[in-house]
PDB file of C-alpha atoms and ligand atoms in Angstrom:
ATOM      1  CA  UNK A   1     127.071  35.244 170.415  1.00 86.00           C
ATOM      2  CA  UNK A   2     127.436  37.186 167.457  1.00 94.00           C
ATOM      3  CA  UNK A   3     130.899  38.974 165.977  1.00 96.00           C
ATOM      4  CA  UNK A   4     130.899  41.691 163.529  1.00 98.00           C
ATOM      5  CA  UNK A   5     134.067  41.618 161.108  1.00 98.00           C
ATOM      6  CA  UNK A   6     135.423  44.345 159.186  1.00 98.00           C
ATOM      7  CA  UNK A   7     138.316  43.092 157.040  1.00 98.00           C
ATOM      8  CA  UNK A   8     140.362  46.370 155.838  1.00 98.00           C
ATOM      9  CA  UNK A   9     142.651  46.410 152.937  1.00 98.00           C
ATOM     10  CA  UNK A  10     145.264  45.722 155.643  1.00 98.00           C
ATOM     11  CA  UNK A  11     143.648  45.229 159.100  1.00 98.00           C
ATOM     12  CA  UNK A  12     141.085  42.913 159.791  1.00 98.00           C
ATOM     13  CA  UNK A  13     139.286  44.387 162.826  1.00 98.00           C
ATOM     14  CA  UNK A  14     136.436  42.096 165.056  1.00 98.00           C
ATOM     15  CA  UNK A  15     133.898  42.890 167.513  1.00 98.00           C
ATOM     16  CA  UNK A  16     131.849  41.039 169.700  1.00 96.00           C
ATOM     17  CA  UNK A  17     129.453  41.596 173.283  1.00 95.00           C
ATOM     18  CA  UNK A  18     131.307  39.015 175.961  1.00 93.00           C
ATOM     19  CA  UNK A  19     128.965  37.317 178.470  1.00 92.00           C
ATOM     20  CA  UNK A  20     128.679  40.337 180.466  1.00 95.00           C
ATOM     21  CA  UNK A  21     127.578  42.080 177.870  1.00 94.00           C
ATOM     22  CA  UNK A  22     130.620  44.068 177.447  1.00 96.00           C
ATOM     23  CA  UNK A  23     132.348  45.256 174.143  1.00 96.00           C
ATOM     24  CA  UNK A  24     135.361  43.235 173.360  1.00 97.00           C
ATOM     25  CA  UNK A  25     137.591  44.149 169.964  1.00 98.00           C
ATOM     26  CA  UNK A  26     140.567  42.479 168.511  1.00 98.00           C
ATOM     27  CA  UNK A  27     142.460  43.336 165.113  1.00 98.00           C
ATOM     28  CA  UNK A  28     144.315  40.665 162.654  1.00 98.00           C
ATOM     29  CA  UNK A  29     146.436  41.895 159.493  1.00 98.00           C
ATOM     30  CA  UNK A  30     144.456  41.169 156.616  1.00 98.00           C
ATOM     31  CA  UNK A  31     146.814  39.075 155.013  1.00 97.00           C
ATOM     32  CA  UNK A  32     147.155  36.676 157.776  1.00 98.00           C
ATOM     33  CA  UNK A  33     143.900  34.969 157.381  1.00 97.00           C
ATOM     34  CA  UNK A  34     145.370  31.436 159.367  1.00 98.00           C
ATOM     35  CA  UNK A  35     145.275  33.353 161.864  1.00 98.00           C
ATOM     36  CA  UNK A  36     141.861  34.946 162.041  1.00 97.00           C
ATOM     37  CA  UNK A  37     140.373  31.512 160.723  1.00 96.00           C
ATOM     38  CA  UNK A  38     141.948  30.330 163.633  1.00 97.00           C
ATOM     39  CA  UNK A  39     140.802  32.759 166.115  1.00 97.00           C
ATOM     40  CA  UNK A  40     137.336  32.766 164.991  1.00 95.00           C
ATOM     41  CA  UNK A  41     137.092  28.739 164.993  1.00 93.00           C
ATOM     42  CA  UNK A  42     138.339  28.188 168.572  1.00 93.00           C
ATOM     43  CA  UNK A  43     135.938  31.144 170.017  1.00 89.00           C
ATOM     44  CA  UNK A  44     132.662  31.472 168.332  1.00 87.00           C
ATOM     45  CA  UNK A  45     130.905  29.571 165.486  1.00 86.00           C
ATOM     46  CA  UNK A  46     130.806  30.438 161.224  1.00 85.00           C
ATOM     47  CA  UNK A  47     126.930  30.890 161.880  1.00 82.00           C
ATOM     48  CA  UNK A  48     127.533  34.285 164.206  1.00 92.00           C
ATOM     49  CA  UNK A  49     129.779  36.268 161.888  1.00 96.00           C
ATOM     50  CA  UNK A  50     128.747  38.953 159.817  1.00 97.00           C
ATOM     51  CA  UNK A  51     131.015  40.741 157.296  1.00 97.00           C
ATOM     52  CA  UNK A  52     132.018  44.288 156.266  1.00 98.00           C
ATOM     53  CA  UNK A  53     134.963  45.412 154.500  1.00 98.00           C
ATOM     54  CA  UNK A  54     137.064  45.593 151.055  1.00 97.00           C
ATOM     55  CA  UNK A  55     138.015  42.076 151.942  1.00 97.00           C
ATOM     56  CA  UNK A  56     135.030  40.702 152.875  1.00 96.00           C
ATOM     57  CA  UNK A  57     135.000  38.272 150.179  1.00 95.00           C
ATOM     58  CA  UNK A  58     138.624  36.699 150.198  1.00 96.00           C
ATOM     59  CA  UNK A  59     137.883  35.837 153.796  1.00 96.00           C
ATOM     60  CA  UNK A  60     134.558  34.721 153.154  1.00 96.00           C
ATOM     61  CA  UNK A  61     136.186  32.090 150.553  1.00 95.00           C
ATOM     62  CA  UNK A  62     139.394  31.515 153.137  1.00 96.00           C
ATOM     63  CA  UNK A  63     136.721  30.741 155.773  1.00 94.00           C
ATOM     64  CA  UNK A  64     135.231  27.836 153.734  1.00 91.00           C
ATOM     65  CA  UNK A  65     131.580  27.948 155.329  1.00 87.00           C
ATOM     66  CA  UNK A  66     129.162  25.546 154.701  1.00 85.00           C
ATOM     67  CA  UNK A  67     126.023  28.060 154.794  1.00 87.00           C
ATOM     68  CA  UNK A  68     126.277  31.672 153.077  1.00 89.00           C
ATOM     69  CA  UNK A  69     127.810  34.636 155.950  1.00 94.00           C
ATOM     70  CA  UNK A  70     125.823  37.818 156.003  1.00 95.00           C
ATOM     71  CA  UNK A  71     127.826  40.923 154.057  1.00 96.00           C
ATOM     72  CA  UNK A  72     126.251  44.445 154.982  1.00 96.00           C
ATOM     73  CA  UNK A  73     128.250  47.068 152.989  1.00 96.00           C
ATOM     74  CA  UNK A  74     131.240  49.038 154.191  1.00 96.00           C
ATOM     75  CA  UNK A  75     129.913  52.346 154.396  1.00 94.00           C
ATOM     76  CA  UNK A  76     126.447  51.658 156.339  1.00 94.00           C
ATOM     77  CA  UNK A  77     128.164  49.579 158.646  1.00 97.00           C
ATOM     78  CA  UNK A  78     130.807  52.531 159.958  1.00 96.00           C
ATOM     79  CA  UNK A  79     127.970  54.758 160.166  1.00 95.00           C
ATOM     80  CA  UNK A  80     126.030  52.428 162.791  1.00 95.00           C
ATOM     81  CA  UNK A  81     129.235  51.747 164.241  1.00 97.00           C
ATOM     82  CA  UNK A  82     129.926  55.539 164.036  1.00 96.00           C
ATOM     83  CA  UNK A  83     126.331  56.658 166.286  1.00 95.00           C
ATOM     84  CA  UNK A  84     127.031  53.761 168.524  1.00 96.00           C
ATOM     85  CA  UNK A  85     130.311  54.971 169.882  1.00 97.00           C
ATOM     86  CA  UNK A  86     128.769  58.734 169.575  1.00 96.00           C
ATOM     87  CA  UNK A  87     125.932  57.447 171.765  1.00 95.00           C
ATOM     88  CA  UNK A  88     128.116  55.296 174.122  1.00 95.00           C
ATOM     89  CA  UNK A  89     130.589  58.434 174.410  1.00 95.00           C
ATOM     90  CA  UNK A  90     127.763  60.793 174.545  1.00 95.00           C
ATOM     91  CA  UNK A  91     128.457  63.707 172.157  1.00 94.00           C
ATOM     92  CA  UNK A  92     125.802  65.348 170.582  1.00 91.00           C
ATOM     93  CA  UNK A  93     126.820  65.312 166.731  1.00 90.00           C
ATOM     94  CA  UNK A  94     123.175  65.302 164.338  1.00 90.00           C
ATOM     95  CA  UNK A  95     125.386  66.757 161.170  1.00 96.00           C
ATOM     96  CA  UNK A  96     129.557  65.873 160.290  1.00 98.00           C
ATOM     97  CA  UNK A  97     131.822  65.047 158.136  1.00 98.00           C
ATOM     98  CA  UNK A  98     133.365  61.845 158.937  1.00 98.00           C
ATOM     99  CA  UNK A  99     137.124  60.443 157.545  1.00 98.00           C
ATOM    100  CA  UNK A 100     138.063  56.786 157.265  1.00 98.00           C
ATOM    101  CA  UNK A 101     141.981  57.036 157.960  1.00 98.00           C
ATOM    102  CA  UNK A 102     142.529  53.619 156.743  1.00 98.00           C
ATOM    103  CA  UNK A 103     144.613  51.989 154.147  1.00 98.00           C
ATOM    104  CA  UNK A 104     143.510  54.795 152.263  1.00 98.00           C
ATOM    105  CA  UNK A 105     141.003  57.829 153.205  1.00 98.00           C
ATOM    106  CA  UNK A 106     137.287  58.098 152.471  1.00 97.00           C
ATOM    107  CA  UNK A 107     135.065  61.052 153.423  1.00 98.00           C
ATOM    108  CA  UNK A 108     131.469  60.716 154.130  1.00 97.00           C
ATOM    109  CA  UNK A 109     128.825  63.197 155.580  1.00 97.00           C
ATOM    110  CA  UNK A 110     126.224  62.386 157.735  1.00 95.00           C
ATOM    111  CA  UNK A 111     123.111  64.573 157.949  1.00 91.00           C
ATOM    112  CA  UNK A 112     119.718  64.089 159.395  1.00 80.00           C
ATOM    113  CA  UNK A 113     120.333  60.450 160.024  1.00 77.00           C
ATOM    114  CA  UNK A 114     121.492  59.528 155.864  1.00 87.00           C
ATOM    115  CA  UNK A 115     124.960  59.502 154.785  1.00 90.00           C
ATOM    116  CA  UNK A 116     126.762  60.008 152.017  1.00 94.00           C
ATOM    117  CA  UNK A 117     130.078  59.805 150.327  1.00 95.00           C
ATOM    118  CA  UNK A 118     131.593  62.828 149.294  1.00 97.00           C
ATOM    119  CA  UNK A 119     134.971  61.600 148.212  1.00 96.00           C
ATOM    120  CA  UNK A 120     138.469  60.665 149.161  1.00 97.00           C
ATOM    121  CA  UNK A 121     142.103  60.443 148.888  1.00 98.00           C
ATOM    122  CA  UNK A 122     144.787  58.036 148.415  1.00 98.00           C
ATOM    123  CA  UNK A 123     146.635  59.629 151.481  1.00 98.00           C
ATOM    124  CA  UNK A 124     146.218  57.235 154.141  1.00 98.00           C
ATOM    125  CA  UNK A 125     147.548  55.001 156.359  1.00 98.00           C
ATOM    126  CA  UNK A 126     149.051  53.467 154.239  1.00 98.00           C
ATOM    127  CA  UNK A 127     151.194  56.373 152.742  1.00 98.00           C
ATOM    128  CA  UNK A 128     151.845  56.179 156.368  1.00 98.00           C
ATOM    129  CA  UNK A 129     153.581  52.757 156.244  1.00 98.00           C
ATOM    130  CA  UNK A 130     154.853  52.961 152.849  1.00 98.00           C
ATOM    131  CA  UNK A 131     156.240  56.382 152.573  1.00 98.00           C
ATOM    132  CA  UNK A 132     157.585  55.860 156.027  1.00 98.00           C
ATOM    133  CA  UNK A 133     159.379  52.561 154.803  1.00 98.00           C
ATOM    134  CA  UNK A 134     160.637  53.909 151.605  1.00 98.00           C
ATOM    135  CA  UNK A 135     162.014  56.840 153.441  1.00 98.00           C
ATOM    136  CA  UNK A 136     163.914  54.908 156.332  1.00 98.00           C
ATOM    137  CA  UNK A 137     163.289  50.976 155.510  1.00 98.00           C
ATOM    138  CA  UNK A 138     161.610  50.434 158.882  1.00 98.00           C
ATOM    139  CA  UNK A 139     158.870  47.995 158.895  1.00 97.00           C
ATOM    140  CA  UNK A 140     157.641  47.604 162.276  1.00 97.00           C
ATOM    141  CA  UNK A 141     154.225  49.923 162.658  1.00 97.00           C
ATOM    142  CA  UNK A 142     154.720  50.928 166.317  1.00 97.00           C
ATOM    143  CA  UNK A 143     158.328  51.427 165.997  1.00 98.00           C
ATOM    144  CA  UNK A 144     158.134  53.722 162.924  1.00 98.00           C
ATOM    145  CA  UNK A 145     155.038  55.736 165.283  1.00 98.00           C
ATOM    146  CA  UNK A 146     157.123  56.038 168.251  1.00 98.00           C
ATOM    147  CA  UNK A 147     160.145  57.069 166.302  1.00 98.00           C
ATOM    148  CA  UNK A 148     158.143  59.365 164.158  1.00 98.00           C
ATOM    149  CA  UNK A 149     157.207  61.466 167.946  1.00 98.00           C
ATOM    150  CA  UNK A 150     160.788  62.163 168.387  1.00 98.00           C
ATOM    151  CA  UNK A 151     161.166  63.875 165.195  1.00 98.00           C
ATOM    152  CA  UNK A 152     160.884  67.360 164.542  1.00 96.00           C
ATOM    153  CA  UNK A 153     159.650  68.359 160.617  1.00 96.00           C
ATOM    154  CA  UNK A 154     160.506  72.249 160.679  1.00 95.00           C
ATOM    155  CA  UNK A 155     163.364  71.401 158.165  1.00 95.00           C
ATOM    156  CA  UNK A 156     161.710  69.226 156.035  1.00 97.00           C
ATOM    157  CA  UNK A 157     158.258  71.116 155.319  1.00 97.00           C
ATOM    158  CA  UNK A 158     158.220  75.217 154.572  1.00 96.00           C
ATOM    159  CA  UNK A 159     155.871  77.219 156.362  1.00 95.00           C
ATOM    160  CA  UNK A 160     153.857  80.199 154.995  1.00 94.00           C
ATOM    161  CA  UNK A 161     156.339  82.547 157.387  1.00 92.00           C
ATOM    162  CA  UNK A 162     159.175  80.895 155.512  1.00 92.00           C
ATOM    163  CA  UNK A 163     158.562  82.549 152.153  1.00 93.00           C
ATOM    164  CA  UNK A 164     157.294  85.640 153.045  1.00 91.00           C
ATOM    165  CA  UNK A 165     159.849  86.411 156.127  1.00 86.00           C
ATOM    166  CA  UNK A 166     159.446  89.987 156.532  1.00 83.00           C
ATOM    167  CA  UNK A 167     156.508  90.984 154.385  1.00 84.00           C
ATOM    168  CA  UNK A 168     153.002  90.892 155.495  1.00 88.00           C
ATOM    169  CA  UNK A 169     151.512  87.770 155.410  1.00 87.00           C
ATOM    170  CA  UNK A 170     148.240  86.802 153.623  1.00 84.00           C
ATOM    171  CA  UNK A 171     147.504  83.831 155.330  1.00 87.00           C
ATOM    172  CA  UNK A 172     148.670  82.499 158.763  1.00 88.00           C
ATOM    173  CA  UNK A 173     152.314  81.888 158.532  1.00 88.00           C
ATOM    174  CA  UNK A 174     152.358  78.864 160.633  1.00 89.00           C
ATOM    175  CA  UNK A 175     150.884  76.978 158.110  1.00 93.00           C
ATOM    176  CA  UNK A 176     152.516  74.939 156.225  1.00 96.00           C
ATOM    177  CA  UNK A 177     153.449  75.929 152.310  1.00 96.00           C
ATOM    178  CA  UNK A 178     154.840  73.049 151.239  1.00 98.00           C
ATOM    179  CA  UNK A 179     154.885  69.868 152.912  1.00 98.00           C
ATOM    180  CA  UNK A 180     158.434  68.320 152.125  1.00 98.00           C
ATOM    181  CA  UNK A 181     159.190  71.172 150.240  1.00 97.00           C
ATOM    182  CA  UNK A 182     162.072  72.200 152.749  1.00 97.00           C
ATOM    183  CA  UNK A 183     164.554  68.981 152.543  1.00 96.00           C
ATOM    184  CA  UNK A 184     165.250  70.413 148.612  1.00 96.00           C
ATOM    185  CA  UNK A 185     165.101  73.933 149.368  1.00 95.00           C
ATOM    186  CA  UNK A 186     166.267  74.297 153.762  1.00 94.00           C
ATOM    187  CA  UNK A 187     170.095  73.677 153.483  1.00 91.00           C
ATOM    188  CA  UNK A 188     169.860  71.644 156.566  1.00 82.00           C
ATOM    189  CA  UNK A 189     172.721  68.629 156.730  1.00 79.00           C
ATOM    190  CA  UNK A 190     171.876  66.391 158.703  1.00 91.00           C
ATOM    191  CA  UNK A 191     167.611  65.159 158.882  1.00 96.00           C
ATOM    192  CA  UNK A 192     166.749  62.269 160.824  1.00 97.00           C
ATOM    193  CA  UNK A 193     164.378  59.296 160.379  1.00 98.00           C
ATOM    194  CA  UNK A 194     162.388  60.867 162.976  1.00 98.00           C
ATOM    195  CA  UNK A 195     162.098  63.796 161.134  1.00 98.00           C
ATOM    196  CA  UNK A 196     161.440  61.876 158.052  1.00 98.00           C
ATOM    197  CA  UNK A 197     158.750  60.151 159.409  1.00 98.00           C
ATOM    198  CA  UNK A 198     157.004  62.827 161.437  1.00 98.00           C
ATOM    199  CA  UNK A 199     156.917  64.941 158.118  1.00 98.00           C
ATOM    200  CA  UNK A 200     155.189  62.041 156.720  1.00 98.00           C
ATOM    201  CA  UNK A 201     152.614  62.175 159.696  1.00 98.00           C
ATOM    202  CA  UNK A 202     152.215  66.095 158.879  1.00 98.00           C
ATOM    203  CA  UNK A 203     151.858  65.595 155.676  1.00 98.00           C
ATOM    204  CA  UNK A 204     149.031  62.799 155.726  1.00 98.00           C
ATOM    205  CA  UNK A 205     147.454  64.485 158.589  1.00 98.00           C
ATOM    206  CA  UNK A 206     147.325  68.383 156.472  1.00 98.00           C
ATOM    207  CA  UNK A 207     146.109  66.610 153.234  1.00 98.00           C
ATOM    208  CA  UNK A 208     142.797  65.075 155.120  1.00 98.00           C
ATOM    209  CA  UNK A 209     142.320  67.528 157.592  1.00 98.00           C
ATOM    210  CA  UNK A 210     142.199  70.110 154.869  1.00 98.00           C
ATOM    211  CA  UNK A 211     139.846  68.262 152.668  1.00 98.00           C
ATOM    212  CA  UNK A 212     137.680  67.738 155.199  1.00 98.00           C
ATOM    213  CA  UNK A 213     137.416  71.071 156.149  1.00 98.00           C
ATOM    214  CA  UNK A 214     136.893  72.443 152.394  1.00 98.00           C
ATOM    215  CA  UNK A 215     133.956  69.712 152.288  1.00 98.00           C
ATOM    216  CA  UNK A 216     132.815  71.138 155.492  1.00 98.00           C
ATOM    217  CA  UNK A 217     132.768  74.358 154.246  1.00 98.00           C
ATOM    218  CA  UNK A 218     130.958  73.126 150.951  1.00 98.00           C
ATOM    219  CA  UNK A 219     128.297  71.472 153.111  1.00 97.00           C
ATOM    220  CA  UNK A 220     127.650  73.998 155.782  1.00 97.00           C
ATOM    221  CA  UNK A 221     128.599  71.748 158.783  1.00 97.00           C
ATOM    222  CA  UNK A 222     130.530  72.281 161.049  1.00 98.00           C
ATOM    223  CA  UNK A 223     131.971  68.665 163.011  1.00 98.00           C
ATOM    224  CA  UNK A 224     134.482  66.683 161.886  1.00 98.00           C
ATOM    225  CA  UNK A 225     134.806  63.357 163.081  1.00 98.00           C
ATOM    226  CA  UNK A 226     138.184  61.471 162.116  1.00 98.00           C
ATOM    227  CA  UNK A 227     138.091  57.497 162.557  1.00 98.00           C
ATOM    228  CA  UNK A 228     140.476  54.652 161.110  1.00 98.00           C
ATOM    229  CA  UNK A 229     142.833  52.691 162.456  1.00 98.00           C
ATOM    230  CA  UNK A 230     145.641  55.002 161.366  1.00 98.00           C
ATOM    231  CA  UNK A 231     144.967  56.844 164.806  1.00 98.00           C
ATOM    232  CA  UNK A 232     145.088  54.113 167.037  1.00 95.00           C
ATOM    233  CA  UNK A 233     147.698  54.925 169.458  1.00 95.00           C
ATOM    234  CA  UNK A 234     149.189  57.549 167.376  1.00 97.00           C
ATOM    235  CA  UNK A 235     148.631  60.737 169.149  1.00 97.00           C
ATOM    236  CA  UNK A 236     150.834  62.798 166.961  1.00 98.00           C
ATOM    237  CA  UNK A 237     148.406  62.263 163.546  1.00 98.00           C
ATOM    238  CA  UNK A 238     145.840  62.918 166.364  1.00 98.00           C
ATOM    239  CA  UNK A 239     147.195  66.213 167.400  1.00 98.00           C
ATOM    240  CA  UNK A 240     148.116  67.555 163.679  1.00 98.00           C
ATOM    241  CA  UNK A 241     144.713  67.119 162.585  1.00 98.00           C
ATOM    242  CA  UNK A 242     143.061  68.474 165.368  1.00 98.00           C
ATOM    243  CA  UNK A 243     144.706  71.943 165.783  1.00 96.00           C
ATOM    244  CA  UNK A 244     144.430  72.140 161.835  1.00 97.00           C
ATOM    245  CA  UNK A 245     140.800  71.712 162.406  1.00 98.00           C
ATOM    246  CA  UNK A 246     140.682  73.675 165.004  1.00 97.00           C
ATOM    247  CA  UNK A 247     142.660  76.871 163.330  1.00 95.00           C
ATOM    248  CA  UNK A 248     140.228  76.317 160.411  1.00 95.00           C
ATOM    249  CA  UNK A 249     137.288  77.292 162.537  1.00 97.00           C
ATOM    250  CA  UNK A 250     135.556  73.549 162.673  1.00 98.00           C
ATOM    251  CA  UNK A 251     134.906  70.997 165.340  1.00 98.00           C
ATOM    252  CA  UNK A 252     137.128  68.126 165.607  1.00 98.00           C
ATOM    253  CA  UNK A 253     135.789  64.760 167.093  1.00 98.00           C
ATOM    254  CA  UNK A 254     137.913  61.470 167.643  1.00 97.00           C
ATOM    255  CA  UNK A 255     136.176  58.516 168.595  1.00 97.00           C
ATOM    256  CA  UNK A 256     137.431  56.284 171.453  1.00 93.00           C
ATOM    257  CA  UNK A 257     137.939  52.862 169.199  1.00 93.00           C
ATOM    258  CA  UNK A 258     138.979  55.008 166.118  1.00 93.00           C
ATOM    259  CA  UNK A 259     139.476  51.808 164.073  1.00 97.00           C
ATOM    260  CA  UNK A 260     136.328  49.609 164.701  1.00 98.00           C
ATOM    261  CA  UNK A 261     133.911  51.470 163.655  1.00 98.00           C
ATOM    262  CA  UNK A 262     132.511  49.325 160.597  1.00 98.00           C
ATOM    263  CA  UNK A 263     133.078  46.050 162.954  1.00 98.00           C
ATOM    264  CA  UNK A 264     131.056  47.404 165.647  1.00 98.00           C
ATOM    265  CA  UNK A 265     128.159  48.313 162.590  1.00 98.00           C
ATOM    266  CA  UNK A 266     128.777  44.750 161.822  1.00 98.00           C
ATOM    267  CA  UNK A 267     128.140  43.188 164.721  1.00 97.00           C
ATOM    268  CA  UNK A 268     125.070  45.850 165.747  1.00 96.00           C
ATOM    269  CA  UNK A 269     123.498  44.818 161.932  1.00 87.00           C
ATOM    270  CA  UNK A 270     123.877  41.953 162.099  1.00 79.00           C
TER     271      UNK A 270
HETATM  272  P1  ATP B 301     140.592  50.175 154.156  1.00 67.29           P
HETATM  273  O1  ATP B 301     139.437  50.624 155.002  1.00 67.29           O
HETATM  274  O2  ATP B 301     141.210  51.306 153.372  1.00 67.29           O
HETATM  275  O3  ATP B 301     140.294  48.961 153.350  1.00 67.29           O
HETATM  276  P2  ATP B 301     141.671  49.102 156.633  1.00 67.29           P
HETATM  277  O4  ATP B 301     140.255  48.932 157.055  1.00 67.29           O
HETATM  278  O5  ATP B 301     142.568  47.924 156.736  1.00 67.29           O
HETATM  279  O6  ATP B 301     141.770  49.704 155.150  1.00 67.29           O
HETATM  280  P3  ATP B 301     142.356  50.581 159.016  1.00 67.29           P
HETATM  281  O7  ATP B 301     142.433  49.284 159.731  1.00 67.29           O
HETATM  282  O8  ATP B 301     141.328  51.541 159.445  1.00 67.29           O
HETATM  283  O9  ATP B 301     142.294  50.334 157.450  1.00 67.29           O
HETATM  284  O10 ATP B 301     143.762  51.331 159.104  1.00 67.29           O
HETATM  285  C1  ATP B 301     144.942  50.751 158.582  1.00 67.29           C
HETATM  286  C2  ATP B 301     146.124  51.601 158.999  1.00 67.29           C
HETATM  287  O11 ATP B 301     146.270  51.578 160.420  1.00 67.29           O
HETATM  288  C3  ATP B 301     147.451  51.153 158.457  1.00 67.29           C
HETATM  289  O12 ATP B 301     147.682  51.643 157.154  1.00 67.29           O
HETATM  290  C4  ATP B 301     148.439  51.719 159.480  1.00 67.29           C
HETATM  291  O13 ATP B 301     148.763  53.067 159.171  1.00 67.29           O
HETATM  292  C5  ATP B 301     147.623  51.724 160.763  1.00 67.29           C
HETATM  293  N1  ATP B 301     147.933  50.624 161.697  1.00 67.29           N
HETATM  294  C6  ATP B 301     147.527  50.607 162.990  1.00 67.29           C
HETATM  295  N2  ATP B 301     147.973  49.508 163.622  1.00 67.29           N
HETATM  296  C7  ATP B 301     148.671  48.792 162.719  1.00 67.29           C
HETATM  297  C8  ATP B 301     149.377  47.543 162.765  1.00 67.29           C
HETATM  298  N3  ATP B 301     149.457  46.819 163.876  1.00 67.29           N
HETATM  299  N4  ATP B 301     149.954  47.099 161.631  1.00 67.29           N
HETATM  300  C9  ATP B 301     149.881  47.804 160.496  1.00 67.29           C
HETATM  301  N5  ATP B 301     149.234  48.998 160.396  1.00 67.29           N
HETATM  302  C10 ATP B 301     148.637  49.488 161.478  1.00 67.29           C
HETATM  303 MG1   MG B 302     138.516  50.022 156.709  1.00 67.29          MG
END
């Protein structure tokens, strides 16, 4: 059988149909190639792979194949990985925007079955792991999620309401003003990792979730579809973004295997 695999600047995610026919997915970190060499020598052969991803090549090399292994670029392998799951899930999406959350963010539109990149930002997930380790030197991923859920960010960002208290406000005063903005100016003592870290979570999900709206906007559509490993089991980024996008008038879509989307194109391209 064939495997699609989509090594990420720090996951390396892998897809493959099992003999009855059903989807199976499994995720490496990039920099542990032993281990995906490993993996991908004791269950399936060099001859089925084919590779997406920014580090396509270093595995390619690591993997030491005698014949040449099929590359199909990044991009046009998360968009057939993208309709797949849209089919499989059946929503009716023609026109979106779509974000990468990964290591860092892309954004993409898809329209009338082409695609194209619009942009991006260097918010990601991994601001997620790096601000969140600078912050509170935790390293583990699900630890610093799960910790970041308990935390509550009202003193560490400032909210529209903040500033203008009693005067009439121009905008919606829940939003926020200035993310982080409140642990120099809120003359709170005593702020928590947990608070640390789920401002860090409010801040990555704002700064995508608001660009992808403006490029909405820009683009007269009016879905939004956010994919990237950064959301796997991390309802809170999940939640941020979508009542942003929700507030902000658009249509916010999460797919069910948010980070194996240019795997899955792998594998189908293949
Ligand atoms: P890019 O597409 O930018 O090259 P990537 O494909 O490796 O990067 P994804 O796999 O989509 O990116 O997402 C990576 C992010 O997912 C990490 O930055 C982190 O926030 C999150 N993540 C989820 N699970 C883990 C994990 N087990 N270990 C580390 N990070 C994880
Ligand atoms: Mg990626």
């Amino acid at each position: 059988t064939k495997i699609g695999i989509d090594a990420g600047g720090t996951l390396t995610k892998i897809a493959y149909f099992d003999e009855n026919l059903e989807l199976q997915l499994i995720s490496f970190l990039s920099s542990d190639m032993q281990a995906i060499k490993y993996w991908i020598e004791t269950n399936h052969s060099l001859a089925s792979i084919c590779l997406t991803g920014g580090r396509a090549e270093q595995l390619k090399k690591y993997l030491l194949s005698p014949m040449d292994i099929p590359y199909i670029v990044e991009f046009d392998a998360t968009m057939a990985g993208v309709m797949y799951q849209l089919k499989q899930e059946n929503i009716e999406c023609e026109k979106a925007i779509i974000a990468n959350i990964g290591t860092g963010t892309s954004i993409h539109i898809m329209k009338e079955n082409s695609h194209s990149r619009l942009g991006g930002t260097g918010i990601g997930g991994g601001t997620l792991i790096g601000l969140g380790q600078a912050l509170t030197g935790i390293t583990d991923y699900k630890e610093m999620i799960a910790l970041s859920k308990l935390g509550d960010r009202s003193s560490i960002d400032i909210l529209v309401s903040d500033i203008y208290e009693n005067n009439k406000l121009p905008i919606n005063g829940a939003l926020t003003a200035s993310n982080f903005g409140g642990v120099a100016l809120k003359k709170t003592l005593n702020r928590s990792y947990e608070d640390h870290l789920s401002g860090v979570q409010g801040m990555i999900g704002e700064v995508v979730a608001s660009l992808c709206i403006q490029a909405a906007d820009a683009h007269h559509v009016e879905n939004i579809i956010y994919i990237g490993s950064t959301l796997e089991n991390n309802d809170l980024l999940k939640n941020i973004m979508e009542s942003y996008t929700i507030l902000k008038e658009k249509k916010p879509f999460f797919l069910e295997k948010h980070g194996y989307s240019g795997a899955i194109g792998a594998l189908l391209e293949s």
